[in-house]
Amino acid sequence: MRGMYLEEFEAGAVISHTLRRTVTEMDNMLFSNMTLNPQPLHIDYEFCKTTEFGQPLVNSLFTLGLMIGISVNDTTVGTTIANLGMTDVTFPNPLFHGDTVRVETKIVSVRESRSKPDRGIVELEHQAFNQHDKLVARCVRQAMMRKRPQS
């Protein structure tokens, strides 16, 4: 399986990724602990009982990584040179243990590199939804992509 070369991206196209993932308590605990994030909103059930959510929230940086990770197989696996940045990152609704995440990617723009003829820059808007179709994460990502190799 490979990702898309620069020439295969078309501005305005939307990709509905077939890969989905149900988030577990273990995902949340491992990620929070590996990143040394002691935020009780993610790891302390008793504390969370006193919040408006009444239960732990999935760490938003895990949610961001999962959203982009789900998109990789259909878009950039093996064809990306580097991520250049992520902007407009939002988490409009919470993600909880047991929620299943699905992702859509819109191709915002595509342009060739001004300095290197073998590559270009693609701007992608990723959106993650839970099983109730509520938007749980969104970001715009800029990626440097390879052009199709010359034969």
N, CA, C and O atoms as a GROMACS GRO file, in nm:
protein
  604
    1MET      N    1   0.085  -0.119   0.000
    1MET     CA    2   0.000   0.000   0.000
    1MET      C    3   0.089   0.123   0.000
    1MET      O    4   0.190   0.127   0.069
    2ARG      N    5   0.052   0.222  -0.076
    2ARG     CA    6   0.126   0.348  -0.076
    2ARG      C    7   0.030   0.465  -0.069
    2ARG      O    8  -0.089   0.453  -0.102
    3GLY      N    9   0.083   0.576  -0.027
    3GLY     CA   10   0.005   0.699  -0.024
    3GLY      C   11  -0.002   0.760  -0.164
    3GLY      O   12   0.033   0.696  -0.263
    4MET      N   13  -0.047   0.882  -0.168
    4MET     CA   14  -0.068   0.950  -0.295
    4MET      C   15   0.053   1.039  -0.326
    4MET      O   16   0.110   1.102  -0.237
    5TYR      N   17   0.090   1.044  -0.453
    5TYR     CA   18   0.190   1.140  -0.497
    5TYR      C   19   0.123   1.274  -0.518
    5TYR      O   20   0.001   1.283  -0.530
    6LEU      N   21   0.204   1.379  -0.522
    6LEU     CA   22   0.153   1.516  -0.534
    6LEU      C   23   0.050   1.527  -0.647
    6LEU      O   24  -0.055   1.590  -0.629
    7GLU      N   25   0.078   1.466  -0.761
    7GLU     CA   26  -0.010   1.479  -0.878
    7GLU      C   27  -0.146   1.414  -0.857
    7GLU      O   28  -0.240   1.442  -0.932
    8GLU      N   29  -0.158   1.328  -0.758
    8GLU     CA   30  -0.284   1.257  -0.734
    8GLU      C   31  -0.379   1.333  -0.642
    8GLU      O   32  -0.497   1.300  -0.633
    9PHE      N   33  -0.329   1.434  -0.574
    9PHE     CA   34  -0.415   1.515  -0.486
    9PHE      C   35  -0.490   1.617  -0.570
    9PHE      O   36  -0.433   1.681  -0.658
   10GLU      N   37  -0.618   1.632  -0.542
   10GLU     CA   38  -0.701   1.729  -0.614
   10GLU      C   39  -0.773   1.818  -0.514
   10GLU      O   40  -0.849   1.769  -0.430
   11ALA      N   41  -0.748   1.948  -0.523
   11ALA     CA   42  -0.812   2.042  -0.430
   11ALA      C   43  -0.964   2.025  -0.435
   11ALA      O   44  -1.023   2.019  -0.543
   12GLY      N   45  -1.024   2.018  -0.318
   12GLY     CA   46  -1.169   2.003  -0.307
   12GLY      C   47  -1.214   1.860  -0.286
   12GLY      O   48  -1.326   1.837  -0.241
   13ALA      N   49  -1.129   1.764  -0.318
   13ALA     CA   50  -1.166   1.623  -0.301
   13ALA      C   51  -1.178   1.591  -0.152
   13ALA      O   52  -1.106   1.646  -0.069
   14VAL      N   53  -1.270   1.501  -0.119
   14VAL     CA   54  -1.290   1.455   0.019
   14VAL      C   55  -1.270   1.304   0.023
   14VAL      O   56  -1.326   1.230  -0.057
   15ILE      N   57  -1.189   1.261   0.118
   15ILE     CA   58  -1.161   1.118   0.135
   15ILE      C   59  -1.226   1.075   0.266
   15ILE      O   60  -1.196   1.129   0.372
   16SER      N   61  -1.316   0.978   0.258
   16SER     CA   62  -1.376   0.917   0.378
   16SER      C   63  -1.295   0.792   0.407
   16SER      O   64  -1.306   0.692   0.335
   17HIS      N   65  -1.216   0.795   0.511
   17HIS     CA   66  -1.126   0.684   0.543
   17HIS      C   67  -1.205   0.566   0.599
   17HIS      O   68  -1.292   0.584   0.685
   18THR      N   69  -1.176   0.448   0.551
   18THR     CA   70  -1.249   0.330   0.595
   18THR      C   71  -1.198   0.276   0.728
   18THR      O   72  -1.273   0.212   0.802
   19LEU      N   73  -1.073   0.302   0.760
   19LEU     CA   74  -1.017   0.259   0.887
   19LEU      C   75  -1.081   0.338   1.001
   19LEU      O   76  -1.088   0.461   0.995
   20ARG      N   77  -1.128   0.267   1.104
   20ARG     CA   78  -1.187   0.331   1.222
   20ARG      C   79  -1.122   0.271   1.344
   20ARG      O   80  -1.056   0.168   1.336
   21ARG      N   81  -1.139   0.337   1.459
   21ARG     CA   82  -1.076   0.287   1.581
   21ARG      C   83  -1.160   0.320   1.702
   21ARG      O   84  -1.200   0.434   1.720
   22THR      N   85  -1.187   0.219   1.786
   22THR     CA   86  -1.252   0.241   1.914
   22THR      C   87  -1.144   0.269   2.017
   22THR      O   88  -1.050   0.192   2.032
   23VAL      N   89  -1.160   0.380   2.088
   23VAL     CA   90  -1.061   0.424   2.186
   23VAL      C   91  -1.089   0.355   2.320
   23VAL      O   92  -1.204   0.348   2.364
   24THR      N   93  -0.984   0.305   2.383
   24THR     CA   94  -0.999   0.235   2.510
   24THR      C   95  -0.941   0.316   2.625
   24THR      O   96  -0.866   0.412   2.605
   25GLU      N   97  -0.976   0.275   2.746
   25GLU     CA   98  -0.917   0.336   2.865
   25GLU      C   99  -0.765   0.319   2.862
   25GLU      O  100  -0.691   0.411   2.899
   26MET      N  101  -0.719   0.201   2.819
   26MET     CA  102  -0.575   0.176   2.814
   26MET      C  103  -0.505   0.273   2.718
   26MET      O  104  -0.396   0.321   2.750
   27ASP      N  105  -0.565   0.302   2.602
   27ASP     CA  106  -0.507   0.400   2.510
   27ASP      C  107  -0.483   0.532   2.582
   27ASP      O  108  -0.374   0.590   2.575
   28ASN      N  109  -0.586   0.578   2.650
   28ASN     CA  110  -0.582   0.707   2.717
   28ASN      C  111  -0.478   0.708   2.830
   28ASN      O  112  -0.401   0.803   2.843
   29MET      N  113  -0.478   0.603   2.911
   29MET     CA  114  -0.384   0.596   3.023
   29MET      C  115  -0.240   0.585   2.973
   29MET      O  116  -0.152   0.655   3.023
   30LEU      N  117  -0.215   0.499   2.876
   30LEU     CA  118  -0.079   0.484   2.825
   30LEU      C  119  -0.028   0.614   2.764
   30LEU      O  120   0.084   0.657   2.792
   31PHE      N  121  -0.110   0.677   2.681
   31PHE     CA  122  -0.066   0.801   2.616
   31PHE      C  123  -0.039   0.909   2.720
   31PHE      O  124   0.064   0.977   2.714
   32SER      N  125  -0.130   0.926   2.814
   32SER     CA  126  -0.112   1.028   2.918
   32SER      C  127   0.013   1.002   3.001
   32SER      O  128   0.087   1.094   3.032
   33ASN      N  129   0.036   0.876   3.036
   33ASN     CA  130   0.154   0.841   3.114
   33ASN      C  131   0.283   0.852   3.033
   33ASN      O  132   0.384   0.900   3.085
   34MET      N  133   0.282   0.807   2.907
   34MET     CA  134   0.403   0.816   2.824
   34MET      C  135   0.444   0.960   2.798
   34MET      O  136   0.562   0.989   2.781
   35THR      N  137   0.346   1.050   2.794
   35THR     CA  138   0.378   1.191   2.768
   35THR      C  139   0.391   1.271   2.898
   35THR      O  140   0.399   1.394   2.895
   36LEU      N  141   0.392   1.200   3.012
   36LEU     CA  142   0.407   1.263   3.145
   36LEU      C  143   0.301   1.368   3.171
   36LEU      O  144   0.330   1.472   3.230
   37ASN      N  145   0.180   1.342   3.126
   37ASN     CA  146   0.068   1.435   3.144
   37ASN      C  147  -0.019   1.386   3.260
   37ASN      O  148  -0.096   1.292   3.244
   38PRO      N  149  -0.006   1.450   3.378
   38PRO     CA  150  -0.082   1.406   3.495
   38PRO      C  151  -0.221   1.470   3.507
   38PRO      O  152  -0.281   1.467   3.614
   39GLN      N  153  -0.272   1.527   3.399
   39GLN     CA  154  -0.401   1.595   3.404
   39GLN      C  155  -0.509   1.501   3.456
   39GLN      O  156  -0.536   1.398   3.394
   40PRO      N  157  -0.573   1.534   3.571
   40PRO     CA  158  -0.675   1.445   3.625
   40PRO      C  159  -0.796   1.427   3.533
   40PRO      O  160  -0.868   1.328   3.546
   41LEU      N  161  -0.820   1.520   3.442
   41LEU     CA  162  -0.931   1.504   3.347
   41LEU      C  163  -0.916   1.379   3.261
   41LEU      O  164  -1.014   1.331   3.204
   42HIS      N  165  -0.794   1.325   3.252
   42HIS     CA  166  -0.768   1.208   3.170
   42HIS      C  167  -0.748   1.080   3.251
   42HIS      O  168  -0.774   0.971   3.201
   43ILE      N  169  -0.703   1.092   3.375
   43ILE     CA  170  -0.656   0.973   3.446
   43ILE      C  171  -0.720   0.947   3.582
   43ILE      O  172  -0.690   0.846   3.645
   44ASP      N  173  -0.807   1.035   3.629
   44ASP     CA  174  -0.860   1.022   3.765
   44ASP      C  175  -1.013   1.017   3.762
   44ASP      O  176  -1.080   1.120   3.752
   45TYR      N  177  -1.069   0.895   3.772
   45TYR     CA  178  -1.215   0.878   3.767
   45TYR      C  179  -1.287   0.955   3.876
   45TYR      O  180  -1.392   1.014   3.851
   46GLU      N  181  -1.232   0.956   3.996
   46GLU     CA  182  -1.297   1.025   4.108
   46GLU      C  183  -1.301   1.175   4.082
   46GLU      O  184  -1.404   1.239   4.106
   47PHE      N  185  -1.192   1.232   4.036
   47PHE     CA  186  -1.191   1.373   4.001
   47PHE      C  187  -1.293   1.402   3.891
   47PHE      O  188  -1.367   1.500   3.897
   48CYS      N  189  -1.297   1.316   3.791
   48CYS     CA  190  -1.386   1.337   3.676
   48CYS      C  191  -1.533   1.331   3.713
   48CYS      O  192  -1.616   1.392   3.645
   49LYS      N  193  -1.566   1.260   3.819
   49LYS     CA  194  -1.704   1.257   3.865
   49LYS      C  195  -1.753   1.396   3.904
   49LYS      O  196  -1.873   1.421   3.902
   50THR      N  197  -1.662   1.485   3.940
   50THR     CA  198  -1.698   1.622   3.983
   50THR      C  199  -1.702   1.721   3.866
   50THR      O  200  -1.734   1.838   3.887
   51THR      N  201  -1.670   1.674   3.744
   51THR     CA  202  -1.668   1.765   3.629
   51THR      C  203  -1.801   1.759   3.554
   51THR      O  204  -1.885   1.674   3.582
   52GLU      N  205  -1.818   1.848   3.461
   52GLU     CA  206  -1.941   1.850   3.381
   52GLU      C  207  -1.955   1.725   3.293
   52GLU      O  208  -2.064   1.695   3.246
   53PHE      N  209  -1.844   1.653   3.271
   53PHE     CA  210  -1.848   1.535   3.186
   53PHE      C  211  -1.876   1.408   3.266
   53PHE      O  212  -1.931   1.312   3.211
   54GLY      N  213  -1.839   1.406   3.394
   54GLY     CA  214  -1.866   1.293   3.480
   54GLY      C  215  -1.782   1.170   3.453
   54GLY      O  216  -1.802   1.066   3.517
   55GLN      N  217  -1.689   1.179   3.361
   55GLN     CA  218  -1.602   1.067   3.324
   55GLN      C  219  -1.476   1.122   3.259
   55GLN      O  220  -1.474   1.238   3.218
   56PRO      N  221  -1.369   1.042   3.250
   56PRO     CA  222  -1.246   1.091   3.190
   56PRO      C  223  -1.262   1.128   3.042
   56PRO      O  224  -1.335   1.064   2.968
   57LEU      N  225  -1.193   1.233   3.004
   57LEU     CA  226  -1.184   1.273   2.864
   57LEU      C  227  -1.061   1.207   2.803
   57LEU      O  228  -0.958   1.193   2.869
   58VAL      N  229  -1.072   1.165   2.679
   58VAL     CA  230  -0.954   1.114   2.609
   58VAL      C  231  -0.861   1.233   2.585
   58VAL      O  232  -0.905   1.340   2.544
   59ASN      N  233  -0.734   1.212   2.611
   59ASN     CA  234  -0.632   1.315   2.593
   59ASN      C  235  -0.641   1.371   2.451
   59ASN      O  236  -0.639   1.296   2.353
   60SER      N  237  -0.653   1.503   2.440
   60SER     CA  238  -0.674   1.564   2.308
   60SER      C  239  -0.557   1.543   2.213
   60SER      O  240  -0.577   1.537   2.092
   61LEU      N  241  -0.436   1.532   2.265
   61LEU     CA  242  -0.323   1.509   2.176
   61LEU      C  243  -0.324   1.366   2.122
   61LEU      O  244  -0.276   1.342   2.011
   62PHE      N  245  -0.378   1.271   2.198
   62PHE     CA  246  -0.399   1.136   2.145
   62PHE      C  247  -0.504   1.143   2.033
   62PHE      O  248  -0.487   1.082   1.928
   63THR      N  249  -0.611   1.217   2.057
   63THR     CA  250  -0.717   1.232   1.957
   63THR      C  251  -0.661   1.290   1.828
   63THR      O  252  -0.693   1.243   1.719
   64LEU      N  253  -0.578   1.393   1.840
   64LEU     CA  254  -0.515   1.455   1.723
   64LEU      C  255  -0.428   1.354   1.648
   64LEU      O  256  -0.438   1.342   1.526
   65GLY      N  257  -0.345   1.281   1.721
   65GLY     CA  258  -0.258   1.182   1.658
   65GLY      C  259  -0.335   1.070   1.592
   65GLY      O  260  -0.299   1.024   1.483
   66LEU      N  261  -0.442   1.025   1.658
   66LEU     CA  262  -0.525   0.919   1.601
   66LEU      C  263  -0.592   0.966   1.473
   66LEU      O  264  -0.597   0.894   1.374
   67MET      N  265  -0.645   1.089   1.474
   67MET     CA  266  -0.712   1.143   1.356
   67MET      C  267  -0.616   1.145   1.237
   67MET      O  268  -0.651   1.100   1.128
   68ILE      N  269  -0.497   1.197   1.258
   68ILE     CA  270  -0.401   1.204   1.147
   68ILE      C  271  -0.353   1.064   1.110
   68ILE      O  272  -0.337   1.034   0.992
   69GLY      N  273  -0.330   0.979   1.211
   69GLY     CA  274  -0.287   0.843   1.183
   69GLY      C  275  -0.384   0.765   1.097
   69GLY      O  276  -0.343   0.693   1.006
   70ILE      N  277  -0.513   0.779   1.125
   70ILE     CA  278  -0.614   0.711   1.044
   70ILE      C  279  -0.607   0.755   0.898
   70ILE      O  280  -0.634   0.676   0.808
   71SER      N  281  -0.570   0.880   0.874
   71SER     CA  282  -0.566   0.933   0.737
   71SER      C  283  -0.444   0.887   0.658
   71SER      O  284  -0.448   0.886   0.534
   72VAL      N  285  -0.338   0.848   0.726
   72VAL     CA  286  -0.210   0.822   0.661
   72VAL      C  287  -0.217   0.712   0.555
   72VAL      O  288  -0.162   0.727   0.446
   73ASN      N  289  -0.284   0.602   0.586
   73ASN     CA  290  -0.287   0.488   0.492
   73ASN      C  291  -0.344   0.527   0.356
   73ASN      O  292  -0.298   0.477   0.254
   74ASP      N  293  -0.441   0.614   0.354
   74ASP     CA  294  -0.504   0.654   0.227
   74ASP      C  295  -0.438   0.774   0.160
   74ASP      O  296  -0.468   0.803   0.044
   75THR      N  297  -0.350   0.844   0.230
   75THR     CA  298  -0.300   0.969   0.176
   75THR      C  299  -0.148   0.979   0.166
   75THR      O  300  -0.096   1.008   0.058
   76THR      N  301  -0.076   0.956   0.274
   76THR     CA  302   0.065   0.994   0.276
   76THR      C  303   0.165   0.883   0.309
   76THR      O  304   0.285   0.910   0.313
   77VAL      N  305   0.120   0.759   0.331
   77VAL     CA  306   0.215   0.654   0.370
   77VAL      C  307   0.317   0.630   0.259
   77VAL      O  308   0.280   0.590   0.148
   78GLY      N  309   0.443   0.653   0.288
   78GLY     CA  310   0.550   0.630   0.191
   78GLY      C  311   0.571   0.738   0.088
   78GLY      O  312   0.668   0.732   0.012
   79THR      N  313   0.484   0.837   0.082
   79THR     CA  314   0.498   0.943  -0.019
   79THR      C  315   0.520   1.081   0.043
   79THR      O  316   0.545   1.178  -0.029
   80THR      N  317   0.512   1.090   0.174
   80THR     CA  318   0.536   1.218   0.238
   80THR      C  319   0.684   1.234   0.268
   80THR      O  320   0.753   1.137   0.300
   81ILE      N  321   0.733   1.355   0.256
   81ILE     CA  322   0.871   1.387   0.292
   81ILE      C  323   0.875   1.438   0.435
   81ILE      O  324   0.963   1.402   0.513
   82ALA      N  325   0.778   1.525   0.470
   82ALA     CA  326   0.773   1.580   0.605
   82ALA      C  327   0.641   1.651   0.629
   82ALA      O  328   0.580   1.704   0.536
   83ASN      N  329   0.598   1.652   0.754
   83ASN     CA  330   0.489   1.741   0.794
   83ASN      C  331   0.550   1.879   0.814
   83ASN      O  332   0.655   1.893   0.876
   84LEU      N  333   0.484   1.980   0.761
   84LEU     CA  334   0.535   2.117   0.774
   84LEU      C  335   0.466   2.194   0.886
   84LEU      O  336   0.522   2.289   0.939
   85GLY      N  337   0.346   2.154   0.921
   85GLY     CA  338   0.276   2.222   1.028
   85GLY      C  339   0.132   2.180   1.036
   85GLY      O  340   0.077   2.115   0.947
   86MET      N  341   0.071   2.218   1.149
   86MET     CA  342  -0.071   2.194   1.173
   86MET      C  343  -0.128   2.321   1.231
   86MET      O  344  -0.070   2.379   1.324
   87THR      N  345  -0.240   2.364   1.177
   87THR     CA  346  -0.303   2.487   1.224
   87THR      C  347  -0.451   2.460   1.251
   87THR      O  348  -0.503   2.354   1.216
   88ASP      N  349  -0.516   2.557   1.311
   88ASP     CA  350  -0.661   2.551   1.332
   88ASP      C  351  -0.703   2.421   1.400
   88ASP      O  352  -0.803   2.360   1.362
   89VAL      N  353  -0.628   2.378   1.501
   89VAL     CA  354  -0.660   2.256   1.573
   89VAL      C  355  -0.770   2.286   1.675
   89VAL      O  356  -0.755   2.374   1.759
   90THR      N  357  -0.880   2.213   1.665
   90THR     CA  358  -0.992   2.232   1.758
   90THR      C  359  -1.048   2.097   1.801
   90THR      O  360  -1.036   1.997   1.730
   91PHE      N  361  -1.110   2.097   1.919
   91PHE     CA  362  -1.175   1.978   1.975
   91PHE      C  363  -1.314   2.020   2.022
   91PHE      O  364  -1.334   2.042   2.141
   92PRO      N  365  -1.411   2.032   1.929
   92PRO     CA  366  -1.541   2.089   1.961
   92PRO      C  367  -1.630   2.004   2.052
   92PRO      O  368  -1.720   2.057   2.117
   93ASN      N  369  -1.606   1.874   2.058
   93ASN     CA  370  -1.682   1.784   2.145
   93ASN      C  371  -1.586   1.685   2.208
   93ASN      O  372  -1.483   1.651   2.149
   94PRO      N  373  -1.618   1.638   2.329
   94PRO     CA  374  -1.527   1.546   2.397
   94PRO      C  375  -1.528   1.406   2.334
   94PRO      O  376  -1.625   1.365   2.271
   95LEU      N  377  -1.417   1.337   2.354
   95LEU     CA  378  -1.405   1.197   2.315
   95LEU      C  379  -1.388   1.117   2.443
   95LEU      O  380  -1.308   1.154   2.530
   96PHE      N  381  -1.462   1.007   2.456
   96PHE     CA  382  -1.462   0.926   2.577
   96PHE      C  383  -1.416   0.784   2.547
   96PHE      O  384  -1.416   0.739   2.432
   97HIS      N  385  -1.375   0.713   2.654
   97HIS     CA  386  -1.342   0.571   2.641
   97HIS      C  387  -1.462   0.500   2.578
   97HIS      O  388  -1.576   0.525   2.616
   98GLY      N  389  -1.436   0.413   2.483
   98GLY     CA  390  -1.542   0.338   2.417
   98GLY      C  391  -1.597   0.404   2.292
   98GLY      O  392  -1.673   0.341   2.218
   99ASP      N  393  -1.561   0.529   2.267
   99ASP     CA  394  -1.606   0.595   2.144
   99ASP      C  395  -1.527   0.541   2.024
   99ASP      O  396  -1.410   0.507   2.036
  100THR      N  397  -1.594   0.534   1.910
  100THR     CA  398  -1.531   0.489   1.787
  100THR      C  399  -1.511   0.610   1.696
  100THR      O  400  -1.604   0.686   1.670
  101VAL      N  401  -1.388   0.626   1.649
  101VAL     CA  402  -1.349   0.743   1.569
  101VAL      C  403  -1.343   0.706   1.422
  101VAL      O  404  -1.286   0.604   1.383
  102ARG      N  405  -1.404   0.792   1.340
  102ARG     CA  406  -1.390   0.783   1.194
  102ARG      C  407  -1.340   0.918   1.146
  102ARG      O  408  -1.360   1.019   1.214
  103VAL      N  409  -1.275   0.921   1.031
  103VAL     CA  410  -1.207   1.043   0.985
  103VAL      C  411  -1.239   1.070   0.838
  103VAL      O  412  -1.250   0.978   0.756
  104GLU      N  413  -1.252   1.198   0.808
  104GLU     CA  414  -1.263   1.246   0.670
  104GLU      C  415  -1.152   1.348   0.647
  104GLU      O  416  -1.119   1.426   0.736
  105THR      N  417  -1.097   1.348   0.527
  105THR     CA  418  -0.994   1.444   0.489
  105THR      C  419  -1.035   1.517   0.364
  105THR      O  420  -1.070   1.456   0.263
  106LYS      N  421  -1.031   1.649   0.370
  106LYS     CA  422  -1.056   1.733   0.252
  106LYS      C  423  -0.922   1.788   0.205
  106LYS      O  424  -0.843   1.838   0.285
  107ILE      N  425  -0.898   1.780   0.075
  107ILE     CA  426  -0.777   1.838   0.017
  107ILE      C  427  -0.805   1.986  -0.005
  107ILE      O  428  -0.887   2.023  -0.089
  108VAL      N  429  -0.737   2.070   0.070
  108VAL     CA  430  -0.761   2.215   0.065
  108VAL      C  431  -0.687   2.278  -0.051
  108VAL      O  432  -0.744   2.356  -0.127
  109SER      N  433  -0.558   2.245  -0.066
  109SER     CA  434  -0.479   2.305  -0.175
  109SER      C  435  -0.361   2.215  -0.208
  109SER      O  436  -0.318   2.133  -0.127
  110VAL      N  437  -0.311   2.232  -0.330
  110VAL     CA  438  -0.197   2.155  -0.380
  110VAL      C  439  -0.111   2.251  -0.461
  110VAL      O  440  -0.162   2.324  -0.546
  111ARG      N  441   0.019   2.251  -0.434
  111ARG     CA  442   0.108   2.335  -0.515
  111ARG      C  443   0.245   2.271  -0.525
  111ARG      O  444   0.290   2.202  -0.433
  112GLU      N  445   0.312   2.294  -0.636
  112GLU     CA  446   0.448   2.245  -0.654
  112GLU      C  447   0.543   2.330  -0.572
  112GLU      O  448   0.516   2.447  -0.545
  113SER      N  449   0.656   2.270  -0.534
  113SER     CA  450   0.759   2.343  -0.462
  113SER      C  451   0.822   2.446  -0.554
  113SER      O  452   0.840   2.421  -0.674
  114ARG      N  453   0.854   2.562  -0.500
  114ARG     CA  454   0.917   2.668  -0.580
  114ARG      C  455   1.068   2.643  -0.594
  114ARG      O  456   1.131   2.696  -0.685
  115SER      N  457   1.124   2.562  -0.503
  115SER     CA  458   1.269   2.544  -0.504
  115SER      C  459   1.316   2.402  -0.537
  115SER      O  460   1.431   2.383  -0.576
  116LYS      N  461   1.227   2.303  -0.522
  116LYS     CA  462   1.268   2.164  -0.547
  116LYS      C  463   1.166   2.099  -0.640
  116LYS      O  464   1.050   2.081  -0.602
  117PRO      N  465   1.208   2.062  -0.761
  117PRO     CA  466   1.114   2.013  -0.862
  117PRO      C  467   1.057   1.873  -0.836
  117PRO      O  468   0.965   1.831  -0.907
  118ASP      N  469   1.109   1.800  -0.738
  118ASP     CA  470   1.062   1.664  -0.713
  118ASP      C  471   0.953   1.655  -0.607
  118ASP      O  472   0.919   1.546  -0.562
  119ARG      N  473   0.899   1.770  -0.565
  119ARG     CA  474   0.803   1.770  -0.454
  119ARG      C  475   0.708   1.888  -0.459
  119ARG      O  476   0.719   1.976  -0.545
  120GLY      N  477   0.613   1.888  -0.365
  120GLY     CA  478   0.519   1.997  -0.354
  120GLY      C  479   0.455   1.996  -0.215
  120GLY      O  480   0.488   1.914  -0.130
  121ILE      N  481   0.364   2.088  -0.195
  121ILE     CA  482   0.298   2.101  -0.064
  121ILE      C  483   0.149   2.081  -0.080
  121ILE      O  484   0.085   2.141  -0.167
  122VAL      N  485   0.095   1.996   0.006
  122VAL     CA  486  -0.048   1.968   0.010
  122VAL      C  487  -0.101   2.015   0.144
  122VAL      O  488  -0.042   1.988   0.248
  123GLU      N  489  -0.214   2.084   0.140
  123GLU     CA  490  -0.281   2.125   0.263
  123GLU      C  491  -0.406   2.039   0.278
  123GLU      O  492  -0.491   2.034   0.188
  124LEU      N  493  -0.416   1.971   0.392
  124LEU     CA  494  -0.526   1.878   0.417
  124LEU      C  495  -0.604   1.922   0.540
  124LEU      O  496  -0.545   1.964   0.640
  125GLU      N  497  -0.734   1.914   0.533
  125GLU     CA  498  -0.818   1.940   0.650
  125GLU      C  499  -0.873   1.807   0.698
  125GLU      O  500  -0.950   1.741   0.628
  126HIS      N  501  -0.832   1.767   0.818
  126HIS     CA  502  -0.878   1.642   0.877
  126HIS      C  503  -0.990   1.671   0.975
  126HIS      O  504  -0.985   1.768   1.050
  127GLN      N  505  -1.092   1.586   0.974
  127GLN     CA  506  -1.201   1.594   1.071
  127GLN      C  507  -1.227   1.456   1.126
  127GLN      O  508  -1.237   1.358   1.051
  128ALA      N  509  -1.237   1.447   1.260
  128ALA     CA  510  -1.267   1.320   1.327
  128ALA      C  511  -1.404   1.329   1.391
  128ALA      O  512  -1.441   1.430   1.451
  129PHE      N  513  -1.480   1.221   1.377
  129PHE     CA  514  -1.616   1.213   1.430
  129PHE      C  515  -1.628   1.091   1.519
  129PHE      O  516  -1.561   0.990   1.497
  130ASN      N  517  -1.714   1.100   1.621
  130ASN     CA  518  -1.742   0.981   1.701
  130ASN      C  519  -1.854   0.900   1.635
  130ASN      O  520  -1.898   0.934   1.525
  131GLN      N  521  -1.898   0.795   1.701
  131GLN     CA  522  -2.000   0.706   1.645
  131GLN      C  523  -2.137   0.772   1.633
  131GLN      O  524  -2.226   0.718   1.568
  132HIS      N  525  -2.153   0.888   1.694
  132HIS     CA  526  -2.279   0.963   1.684
  132HIS      C  527  -2.267   1.077   1.581
  132HIS      O  528  -2.353   1.166   1.576
  133ASP      N  529  -2.161   1.073   1.501
  133ASP     CA  530  -2.132   1.175   1.399
  133ASP      C  531  -2.110   1.314   1.457
  133ASP      O  532  -2.132   1.414   1.388
  134LYS      N  533  -2.067   1.321   1.584
  134LYS     CA  534  -2.029   1.450   1.642
  134LYS      C  535  -1.882   1.474   1.614
  134LYS      O  536  -1.798   1.385   1.630
  135LEU      N  537  -1.852   1.596   1.569
  135LEU     CA  538  -1.714   1.634   1.541
  135LEU      C  539  -1.636   1.640   1.672
  135LEU      O  540  -1.672   1.716   1.762
  136VAL      N  541  -1.529   1.561   1.684
  136VAL     CA  542  -1.449   1.559   1.807
  136VAL      C  543  -1.311   1.621   1.787
  136VAL      O  544  -1.244   1.654   1.885
  137ALA      N  545  -1.268   1.638   1.662
  137ALA     CA  546  -1.139   1.701   1.636
  137ALA      C  547  -1.133   1.748   1.492
  137ALA      O  548  -1.198   1.693   1.403
  138ARG      N  549  -1.052   1.853   1.472
  138ARG     CA  550  -1.031   1.908   1.339
  138ARG      C  551  -0.895   1.975   1.336
  138ARG      O  552  -0.854   2.036   1.434
  139CYS      N  553  -0.826   1.963   1.225
  139CYS     CA  554  -0.702   2.040   1.206
  139CYS      C  555  -0.674   2.054   1.058
  139CYS      O  556  -0.721   1.975   0.976
  140VAL      N  557  -0.596   2.154   1.025
  140VAL     CA  558  -0.546   2.173   0.890
  140VAL      C  559  -0.397   2.141   0.895
  140VAL      O  560  -0.323   2.196   0.977
  141ARG      N  561  -0.353   2.052   0.807
  141ARG     CA  562  -0.214   2.006   0.808
  141ARG      C  563  -0.148   2.035   0.674
  141ARG      O  564  -0.209   2.016   0.568
  142GLN      N  565  -0.026   2.082   0.678
  142GLN     CA  566   0.053   2.106   0.559
  142GLN      C  567   0.160   1.997   0.552
  142GLN      O  568   0.235   1.977   0.648
  143ALA      N  569   0.167   1.926   0.439
  143ALA     CA  570   0.263   1.819   0.421
  143ALA      C  571   0.342   1.837   0.292
  143ALA      O  572   0.287   1.872   0.188
  144MET      N  573   0.473   1.812   0.301
  144MET     CA  574   0.556   1.813   0.181
  144MET      C  575   0.550   1.674   0.121
  144MET      O  576   0.584   1.575   0.186
  145MET      N  577   0.505   1.667  -0.003
  145MET     CA  578   0.479   1.538  -0.068
  145MET      C  579   0.571   1.517  -0.190
  145MET      O  580   0.608   1.611  -0.259
  146ARG      N  581   0.604   1.391  -0.212
  146ARG     CA  582   0.685   1.354  -0.330
  146ARG      C  583   0.598   1.361  -0.455
  146ARG      O  584   0.478   1.333  -0.453
  147LYS      N  585   0.662   1.400  -0.564
  147LYS     CA  586   0.598   1.386  -0.696
  147LYS      C  587   0.622   1.243  -0.743
  147LYS      O  588   0.711   1.174  -0.693
  148ARG      N  589   0.543   1.200  -0.839
  148ARG     CA  590   0.557   1.066  -0.895
  148ARG      C  591   0.697   1.054  -0.955
  148ARG      O  592   0.741   1.143  -1.027
  149PRO      N  593   0.768   0.943  -0.926
  149PRO     CA  594   0.903   0.925  -0.983
  149PRO      C  595   0.901   0.922  -1.133
  149PRO      O  596   0.807   0.869  -1.194
  150GLN      N  597   1.003   0.977  -1.194
  150GLN     CA  598   1.017   0.975  -1.341
  150GLN      C  599   1.062   0.837  -1.384
  150GLN      O  600   1.152   0.780  -1.323
  151SER      N  601   1.000   0.782  -1.490
  151SER     CA  602   1.036   0.646  -1.535
  151SER      C  603   1.159   0.647  -1.620
  151SER      O  604   1.203   0.542  -1.666
   0.00000   0.00000   0.00000
